[in-house]
Coordinates of C-alpha atoms (C1' of nucleotides) in Angstrom, one line a residue:
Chain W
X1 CA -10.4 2.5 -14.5
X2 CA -7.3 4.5 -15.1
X3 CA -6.8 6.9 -17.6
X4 CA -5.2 5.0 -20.3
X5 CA -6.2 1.3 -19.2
X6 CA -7.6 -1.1 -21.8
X7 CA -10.4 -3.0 -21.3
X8 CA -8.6 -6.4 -21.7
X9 CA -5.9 -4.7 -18.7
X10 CA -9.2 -4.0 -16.5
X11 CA -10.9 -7.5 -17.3
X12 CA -7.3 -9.1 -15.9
X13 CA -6.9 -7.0 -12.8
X14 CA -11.1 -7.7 -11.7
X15 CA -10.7 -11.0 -12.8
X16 CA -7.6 -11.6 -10.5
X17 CA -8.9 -9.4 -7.8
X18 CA -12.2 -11.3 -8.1
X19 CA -10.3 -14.5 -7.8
X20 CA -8.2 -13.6 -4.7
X21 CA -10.7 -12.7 -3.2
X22 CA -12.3 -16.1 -3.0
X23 CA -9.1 -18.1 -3.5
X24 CA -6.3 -16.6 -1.4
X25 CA -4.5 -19.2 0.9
X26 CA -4.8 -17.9 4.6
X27 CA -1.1 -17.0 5.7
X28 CA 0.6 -15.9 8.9
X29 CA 1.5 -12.5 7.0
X30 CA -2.0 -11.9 5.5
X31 CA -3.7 -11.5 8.9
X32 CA -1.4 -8.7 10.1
X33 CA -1.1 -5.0 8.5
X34 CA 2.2 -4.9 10.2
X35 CA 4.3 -3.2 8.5
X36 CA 7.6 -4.4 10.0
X37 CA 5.5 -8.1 10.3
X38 CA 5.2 -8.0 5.9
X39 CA 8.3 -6.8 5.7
X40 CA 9.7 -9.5 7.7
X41 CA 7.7 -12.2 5.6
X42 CA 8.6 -10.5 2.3
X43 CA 12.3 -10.7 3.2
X44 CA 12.1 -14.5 4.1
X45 CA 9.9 -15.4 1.0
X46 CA 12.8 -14.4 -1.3
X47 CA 13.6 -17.5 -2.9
X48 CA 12.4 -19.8 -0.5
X49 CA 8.8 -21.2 -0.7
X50 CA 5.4 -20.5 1.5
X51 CA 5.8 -24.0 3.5
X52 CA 9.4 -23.4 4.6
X53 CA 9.0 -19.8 6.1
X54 CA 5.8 -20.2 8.0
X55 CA 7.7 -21.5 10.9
X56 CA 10.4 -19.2 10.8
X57 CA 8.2 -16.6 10.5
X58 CA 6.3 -17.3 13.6
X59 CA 9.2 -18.1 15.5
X60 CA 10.8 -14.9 14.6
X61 CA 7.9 -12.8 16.0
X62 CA 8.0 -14.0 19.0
X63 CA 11.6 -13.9 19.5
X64 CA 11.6 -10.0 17.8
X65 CA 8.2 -9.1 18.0
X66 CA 8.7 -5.5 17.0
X67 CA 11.8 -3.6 14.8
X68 CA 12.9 -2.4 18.0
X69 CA 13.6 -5.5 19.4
X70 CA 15.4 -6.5 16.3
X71 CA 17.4 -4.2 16.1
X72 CA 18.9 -4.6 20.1
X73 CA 19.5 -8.3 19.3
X74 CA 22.9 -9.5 18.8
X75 CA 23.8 -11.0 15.5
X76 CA 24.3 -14.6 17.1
X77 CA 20.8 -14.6 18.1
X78 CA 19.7 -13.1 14.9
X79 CA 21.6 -15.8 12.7
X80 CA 20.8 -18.8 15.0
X81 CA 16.5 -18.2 14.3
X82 CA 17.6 -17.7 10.7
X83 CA 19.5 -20.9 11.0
X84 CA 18.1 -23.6 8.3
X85 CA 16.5 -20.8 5.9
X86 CA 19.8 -20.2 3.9
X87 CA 21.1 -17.0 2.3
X88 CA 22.2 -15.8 5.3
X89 CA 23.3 -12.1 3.9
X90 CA 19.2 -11.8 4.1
X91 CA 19.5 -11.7 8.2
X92 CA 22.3 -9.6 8.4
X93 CA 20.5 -6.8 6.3
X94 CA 17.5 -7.6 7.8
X95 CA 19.3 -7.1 11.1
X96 CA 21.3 -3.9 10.1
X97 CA 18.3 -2.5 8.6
X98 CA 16.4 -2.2 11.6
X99 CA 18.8 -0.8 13.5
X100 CA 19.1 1.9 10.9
X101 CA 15.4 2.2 11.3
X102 CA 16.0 2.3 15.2
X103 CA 18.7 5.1 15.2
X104 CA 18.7 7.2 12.3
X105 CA 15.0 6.9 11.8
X106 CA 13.7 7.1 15.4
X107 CA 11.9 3.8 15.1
X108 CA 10.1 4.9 12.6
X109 CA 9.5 2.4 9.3
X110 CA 9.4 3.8 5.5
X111 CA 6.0 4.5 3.9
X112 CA 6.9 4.6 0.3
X113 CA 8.5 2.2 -1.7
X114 CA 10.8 4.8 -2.4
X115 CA 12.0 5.0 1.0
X116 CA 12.0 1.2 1.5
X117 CA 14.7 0.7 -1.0
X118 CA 17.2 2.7 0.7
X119 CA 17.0 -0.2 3.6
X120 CA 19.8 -2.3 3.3
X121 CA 18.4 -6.1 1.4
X122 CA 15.7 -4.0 0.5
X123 CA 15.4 -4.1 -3.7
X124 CA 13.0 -2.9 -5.7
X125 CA 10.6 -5.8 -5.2
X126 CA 11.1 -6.2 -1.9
X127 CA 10.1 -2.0 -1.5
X128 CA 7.4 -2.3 -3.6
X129 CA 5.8 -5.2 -2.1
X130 CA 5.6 -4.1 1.5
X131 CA 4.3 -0.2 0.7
X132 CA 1.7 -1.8 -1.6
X133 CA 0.3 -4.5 0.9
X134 CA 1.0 -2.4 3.9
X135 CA 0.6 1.2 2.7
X136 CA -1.8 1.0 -0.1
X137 CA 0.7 2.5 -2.7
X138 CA 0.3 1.8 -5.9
X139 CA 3.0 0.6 -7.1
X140 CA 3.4 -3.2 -8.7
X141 CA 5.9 -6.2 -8.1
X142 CA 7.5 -8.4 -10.7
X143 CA 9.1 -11.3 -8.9
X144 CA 9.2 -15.0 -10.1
X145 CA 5.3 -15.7 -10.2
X146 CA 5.0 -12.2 -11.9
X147 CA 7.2 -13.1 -14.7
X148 CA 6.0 -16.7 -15.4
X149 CA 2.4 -15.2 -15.2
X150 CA 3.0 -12.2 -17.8
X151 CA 5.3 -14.1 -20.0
X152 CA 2.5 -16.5 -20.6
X153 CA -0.4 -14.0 -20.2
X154 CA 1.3 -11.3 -22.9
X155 CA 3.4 -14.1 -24.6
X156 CA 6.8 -12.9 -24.0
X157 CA 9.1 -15.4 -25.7
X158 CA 12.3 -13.3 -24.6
X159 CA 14.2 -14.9 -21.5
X160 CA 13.2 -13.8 -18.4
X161 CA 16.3 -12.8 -17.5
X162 CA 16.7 -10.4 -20.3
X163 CA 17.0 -6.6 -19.1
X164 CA 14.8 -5.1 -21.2
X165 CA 12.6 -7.9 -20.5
X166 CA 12.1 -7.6 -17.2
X167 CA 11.9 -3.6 -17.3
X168 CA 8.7 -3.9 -20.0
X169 CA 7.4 -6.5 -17.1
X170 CA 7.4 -4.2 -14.5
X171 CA 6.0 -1.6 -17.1
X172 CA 3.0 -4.6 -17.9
X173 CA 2.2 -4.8 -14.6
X174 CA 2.0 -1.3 -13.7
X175 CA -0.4 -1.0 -16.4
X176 CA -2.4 -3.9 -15.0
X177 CA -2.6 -2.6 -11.5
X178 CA -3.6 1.1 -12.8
X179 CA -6.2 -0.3 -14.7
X180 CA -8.0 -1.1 -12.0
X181 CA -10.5 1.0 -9.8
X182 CA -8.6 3.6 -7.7
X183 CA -11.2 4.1 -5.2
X184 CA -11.2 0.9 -3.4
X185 CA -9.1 1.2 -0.7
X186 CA -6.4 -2.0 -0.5
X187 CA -6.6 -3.1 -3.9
X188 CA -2.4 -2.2 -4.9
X189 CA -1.9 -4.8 -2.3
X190 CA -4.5 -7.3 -2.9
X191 CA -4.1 -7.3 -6.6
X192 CA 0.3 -7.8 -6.0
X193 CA -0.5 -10.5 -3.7
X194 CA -3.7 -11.6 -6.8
X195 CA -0.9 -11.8 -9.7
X196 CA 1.7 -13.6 -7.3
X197 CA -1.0 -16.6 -5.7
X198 CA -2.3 -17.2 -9.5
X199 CA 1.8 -17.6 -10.5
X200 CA 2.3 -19.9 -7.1
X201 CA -1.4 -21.9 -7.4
X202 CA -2.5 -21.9 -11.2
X203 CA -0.3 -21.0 -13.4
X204 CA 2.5 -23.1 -12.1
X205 CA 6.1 -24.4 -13.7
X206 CA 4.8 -27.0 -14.9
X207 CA 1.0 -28.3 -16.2
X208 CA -0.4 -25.4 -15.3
X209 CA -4.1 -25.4 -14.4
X210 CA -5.8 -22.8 -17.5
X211 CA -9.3 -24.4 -16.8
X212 CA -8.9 -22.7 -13.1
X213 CA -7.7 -19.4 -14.1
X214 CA -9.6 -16.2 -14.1
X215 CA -7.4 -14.7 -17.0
X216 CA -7.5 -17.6 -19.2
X217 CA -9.5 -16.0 -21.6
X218 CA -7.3 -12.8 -22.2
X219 CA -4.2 -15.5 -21.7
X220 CA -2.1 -14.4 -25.3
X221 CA 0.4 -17.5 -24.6
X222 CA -2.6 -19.9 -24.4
X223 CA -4.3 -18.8 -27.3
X224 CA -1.4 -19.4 -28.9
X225 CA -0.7 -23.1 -27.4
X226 CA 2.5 -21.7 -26.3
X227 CA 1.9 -21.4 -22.7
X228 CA 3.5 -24.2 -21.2
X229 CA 7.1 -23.3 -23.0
X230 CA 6.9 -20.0 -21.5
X231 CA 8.6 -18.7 -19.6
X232 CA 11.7 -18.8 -21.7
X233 CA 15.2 -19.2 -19.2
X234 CA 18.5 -18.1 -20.0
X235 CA 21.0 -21.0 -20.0
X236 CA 21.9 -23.1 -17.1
X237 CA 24.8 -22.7 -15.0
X238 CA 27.5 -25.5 -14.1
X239 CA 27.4 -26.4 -10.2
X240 CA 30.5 -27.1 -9.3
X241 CA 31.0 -28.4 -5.8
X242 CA 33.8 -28.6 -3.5
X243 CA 35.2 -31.5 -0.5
X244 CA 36.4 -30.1 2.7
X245 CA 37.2 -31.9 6.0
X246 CA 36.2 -30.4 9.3
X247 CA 37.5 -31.7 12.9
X248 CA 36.1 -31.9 16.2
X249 CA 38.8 -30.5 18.5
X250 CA 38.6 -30.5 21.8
X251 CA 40.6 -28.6 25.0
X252 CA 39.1 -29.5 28.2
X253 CA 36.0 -29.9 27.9
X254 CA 35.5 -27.2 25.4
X255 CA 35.4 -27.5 21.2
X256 CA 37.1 -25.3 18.9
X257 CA 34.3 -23.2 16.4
X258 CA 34.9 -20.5 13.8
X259 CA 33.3 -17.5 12.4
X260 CA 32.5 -17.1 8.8
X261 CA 33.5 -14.2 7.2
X262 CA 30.9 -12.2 5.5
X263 CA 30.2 -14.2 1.7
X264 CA 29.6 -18.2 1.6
X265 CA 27.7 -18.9 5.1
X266 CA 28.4 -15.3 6.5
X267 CA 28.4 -14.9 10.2
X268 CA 27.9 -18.7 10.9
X269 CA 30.1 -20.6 13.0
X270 CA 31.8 -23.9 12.2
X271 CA 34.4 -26.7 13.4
X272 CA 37.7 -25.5 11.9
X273 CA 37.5 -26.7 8.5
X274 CA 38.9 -26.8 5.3
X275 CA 38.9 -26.9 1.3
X276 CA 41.0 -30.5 0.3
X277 CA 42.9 -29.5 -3.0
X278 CA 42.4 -31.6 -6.0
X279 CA 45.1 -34.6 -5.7
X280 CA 45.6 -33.6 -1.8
X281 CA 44.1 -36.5 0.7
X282 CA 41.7 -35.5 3.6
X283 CA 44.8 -36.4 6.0
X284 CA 47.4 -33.8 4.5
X285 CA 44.0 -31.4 4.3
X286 CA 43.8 -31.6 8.2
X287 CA 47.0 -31.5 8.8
X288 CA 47.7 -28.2 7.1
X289 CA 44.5 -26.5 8.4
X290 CA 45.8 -27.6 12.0
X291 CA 49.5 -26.3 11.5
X292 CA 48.5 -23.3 9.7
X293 CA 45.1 -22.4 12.7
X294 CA 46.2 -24.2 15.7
X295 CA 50.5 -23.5 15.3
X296 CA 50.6 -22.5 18.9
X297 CA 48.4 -25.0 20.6
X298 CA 48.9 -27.9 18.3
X299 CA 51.6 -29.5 16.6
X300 CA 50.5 -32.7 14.9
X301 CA 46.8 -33.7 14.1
X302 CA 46.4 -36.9 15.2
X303 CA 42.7 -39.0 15.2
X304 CA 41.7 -39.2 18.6
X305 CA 44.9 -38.8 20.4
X306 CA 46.5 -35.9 22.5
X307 CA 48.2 -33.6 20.4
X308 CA 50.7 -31.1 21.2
X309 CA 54.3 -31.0 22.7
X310 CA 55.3 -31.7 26.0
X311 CA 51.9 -31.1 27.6
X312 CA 48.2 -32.2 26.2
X313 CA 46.9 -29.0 24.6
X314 CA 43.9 -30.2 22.7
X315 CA 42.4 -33.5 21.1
X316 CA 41.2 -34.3 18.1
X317 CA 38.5 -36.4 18.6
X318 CA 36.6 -37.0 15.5
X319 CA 37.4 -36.4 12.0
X320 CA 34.5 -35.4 9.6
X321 CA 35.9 -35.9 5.8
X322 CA 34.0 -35.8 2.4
X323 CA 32.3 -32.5 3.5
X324 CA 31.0 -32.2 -0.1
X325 CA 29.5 -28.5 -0.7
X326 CA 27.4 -28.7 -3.5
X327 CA 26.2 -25.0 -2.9
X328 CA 28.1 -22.4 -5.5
X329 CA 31.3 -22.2 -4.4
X330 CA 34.6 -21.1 -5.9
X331 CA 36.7 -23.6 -4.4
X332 CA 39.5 -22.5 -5.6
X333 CA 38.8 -19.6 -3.9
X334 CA 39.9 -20.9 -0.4
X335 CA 42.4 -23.7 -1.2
X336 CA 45.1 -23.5 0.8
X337 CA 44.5 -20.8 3.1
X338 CA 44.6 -21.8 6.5
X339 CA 41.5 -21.3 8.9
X340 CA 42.4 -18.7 10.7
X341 CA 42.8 -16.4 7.5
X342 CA 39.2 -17.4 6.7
X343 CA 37.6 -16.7 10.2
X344 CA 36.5 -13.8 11.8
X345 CA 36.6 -15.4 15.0
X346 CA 37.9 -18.4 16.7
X347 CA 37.0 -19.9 20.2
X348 CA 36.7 -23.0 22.6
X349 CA 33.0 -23.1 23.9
X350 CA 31.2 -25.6 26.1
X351 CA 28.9 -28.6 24.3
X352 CA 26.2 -26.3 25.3
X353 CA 27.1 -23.2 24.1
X354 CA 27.9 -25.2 20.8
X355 CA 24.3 -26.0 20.5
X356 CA 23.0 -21.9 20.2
X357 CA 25.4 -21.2 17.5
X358 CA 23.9 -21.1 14.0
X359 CA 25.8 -23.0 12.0
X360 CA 25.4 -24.4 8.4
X361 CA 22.7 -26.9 7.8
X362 CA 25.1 -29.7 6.4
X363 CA 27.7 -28.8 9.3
X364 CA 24.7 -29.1 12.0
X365 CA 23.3 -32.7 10.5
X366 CA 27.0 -34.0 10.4
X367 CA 28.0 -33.4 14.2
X368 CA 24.3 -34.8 15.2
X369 CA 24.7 -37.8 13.3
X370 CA 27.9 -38.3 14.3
X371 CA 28.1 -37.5 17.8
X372 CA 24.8 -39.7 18.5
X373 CA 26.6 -43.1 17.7
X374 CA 29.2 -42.3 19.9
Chain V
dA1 C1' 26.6 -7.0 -15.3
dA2 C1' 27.1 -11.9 -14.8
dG3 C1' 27.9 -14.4 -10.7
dA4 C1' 27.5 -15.2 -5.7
dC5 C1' 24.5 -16.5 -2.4
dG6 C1' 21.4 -22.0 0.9
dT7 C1' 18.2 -25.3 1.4
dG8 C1' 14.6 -28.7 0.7
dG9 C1' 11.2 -30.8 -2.3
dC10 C1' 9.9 -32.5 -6.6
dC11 C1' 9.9 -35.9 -10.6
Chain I
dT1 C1' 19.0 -39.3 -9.0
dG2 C1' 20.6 -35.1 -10.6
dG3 C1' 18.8 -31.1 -12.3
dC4 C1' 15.3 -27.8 -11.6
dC5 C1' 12.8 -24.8 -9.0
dA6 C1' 11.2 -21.2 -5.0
dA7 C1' 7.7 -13.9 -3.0
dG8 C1' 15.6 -11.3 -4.9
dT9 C1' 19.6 -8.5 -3.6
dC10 C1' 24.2 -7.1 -3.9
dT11 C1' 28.5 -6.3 -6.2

DNA sequence: AAGACGTGGCC
DNA sequence: TGGCCAAGTCT
């Protein structure tokens, strides 16, 4: 036991350690000591759930099995496995972070959690988690599970969200992980992974299941009958939403895609498309996303003829309208401001090159659906 | 230091 | 069905 544990911190880290070690689910991640393999998992686990990684995960390893190979991978490739998984700024640090590791580090990955965080998309969970399950540090996470877990377990009726909230968590949960035995080798990462599987398996969102859990009895929230209010949230935000139109244009045989800037969709190609401006109709949308991107090579937008002067430049074949974004979005943000102001790149590229670029899951779904009926 | 940043599943 | 939720980080 550490030096200033309490019993009731010791009798919750051996009764979670005790229960993981029966209980854990067997995943991908938890049969490697990889260090570049849990960092990898702990990167795509960030706000997207167990079931949805797994096969991004796999797929990943064997396209960049090691940080090396990351790291001399182009970004297409990169963005194009990550394609489908969603905050996309996590692949581009992911990406740039191993090639930091590659040159400046001479392949060489962080042992401390310390070190970890200077990685860019590397927070302080993030750090903590990979040099406690792959390094043995001692050093504890507070993620989502964490918090839900220790605002039931130590009652904490303050929202979640709160600053001084979450820095007395992470406080709790060192105290926790210290009070456990230091001599047995593993147990900073087994008892992380123990307080995050109880948050994801037992005590869940909502009903939680008490008369499973190994901490019930030292659980302040349940004693208390409060458990199931807790954790308290901060208020919820409006999502507001946005309608675009986006156009399939073609110039023989080749389509015209753009590049996202970094922000919204970051590095992720598209069909030139743009925001429609409240009162503004799809049409006059197109029309001044075509004049403003495509001035040179394309005068009037006009659904499925040739376009262009005196010679056929391109086509517009197909017309997606009612884009609706119902992601974050300012909208307002991007009104009005023709395409090629909002892309890093533009380009003509065959059907099948089309098909390797990452592109946004709504986008992808639209031009599947709607190519396949034609 | 709030707000941006994706997607799919659940009730 | 619309709002909520899921192993956070960056600015």
């Amino acid at each position: 036991m550490g030096a200033h544990a309490t019993k009731r911190d010791a009798a919750i880290h051996d009764g979670l350690i005790a229960w993981y070690r029966r209980h854990a689910r067997d995943l991908p991640w938890r049969r490697s000591r990889d260090p570049y393999a849990i960092w990898l998992s702990e990167v795509m686990l960030q706000q997207t759930r167990v079931e949805t990684v797994i096969p991004y995960y796999e797929r990943w390893l064997e396209a960049f099995p090691t940080v090396q190979a990351l790291a001399d991978a182009s970004e297409d490739a990169v963005l194009k496995l990550w394609e489908g998984l969603g905050y996309y700024r996590r692949a581009r640090n992911f990406h740039r972070a191993a090639q930091v590791v590659a040159n400046e580090r001479a392949g060489q990955l962080p042992e401390t959690a310390e070190q970890w965080q200077t990685l860019p998309g590397v927070g302080r969970y993030t750090a903590s988690a990979v040099a406690s399950i792959a390094f043995d540090e001692a050093v504890p996470v507070v993620d989502g599970n964490v918090k839900r877990v220790l605002a039931r377990l130590e009652r904490i009726e303050t929202p979640t969200d709160d600053r001084e909230t979450v820095a007395s968590m992470w406080q709790r949960a060192e105290a926790i992980l210290l009070a456990g035995s230091v001599k047995e080798p593993g147990t900073p990462g087994a008892f992380n992974q123990a307080m995050m599987e109880l948050g994801a398996r037992i005590c869940v969102p909502r009903r939680p299941s008490c008369l499973l859990c190994p901490v019930a009895a030292s659980c302040r929230g349940r004693a208390a009958g409060v458990h199931e209010t807790l954790p308290i949230k901060g208020p919820k935000r409006v999502v507001p939403h946005a309608d675009w139109v986006s156009a399939w244009i073609t110039r023989g045989g080749r389509v015209l895609v753009g590049q996202r800037p970094p922000g919204l969709l970051g590095g992720l190609w598209e069909l030139p498309t743009t925001t429609v401006a409240p009162g503004e109709t799809d049409a006059d949308a197109l029309a001044r996303m075509v004049r403003a991107d495509l001035a040179a090579d394309v005068a009037e937008p006009s659904h499925g003829k040739a376009v262009g002067s005196d010679q056929t430049i391109a086509t517009v074949d197909h017309v997606f309208t009612h884009l609706r974004v119902t992601i974050r979005v300012t909208p307002l943000a991007l009104v009005g401001k023709p395409v090629a102001q909002r892309h890093v790149a533009l380009k003509w590229v065959r059907r099948a090159e089309f098909d390797t670029l990452a592109l946004p899951v709504a986008m992808r779904k639209l031009v599947r659906a709607s190519l396949a009926k034609r």
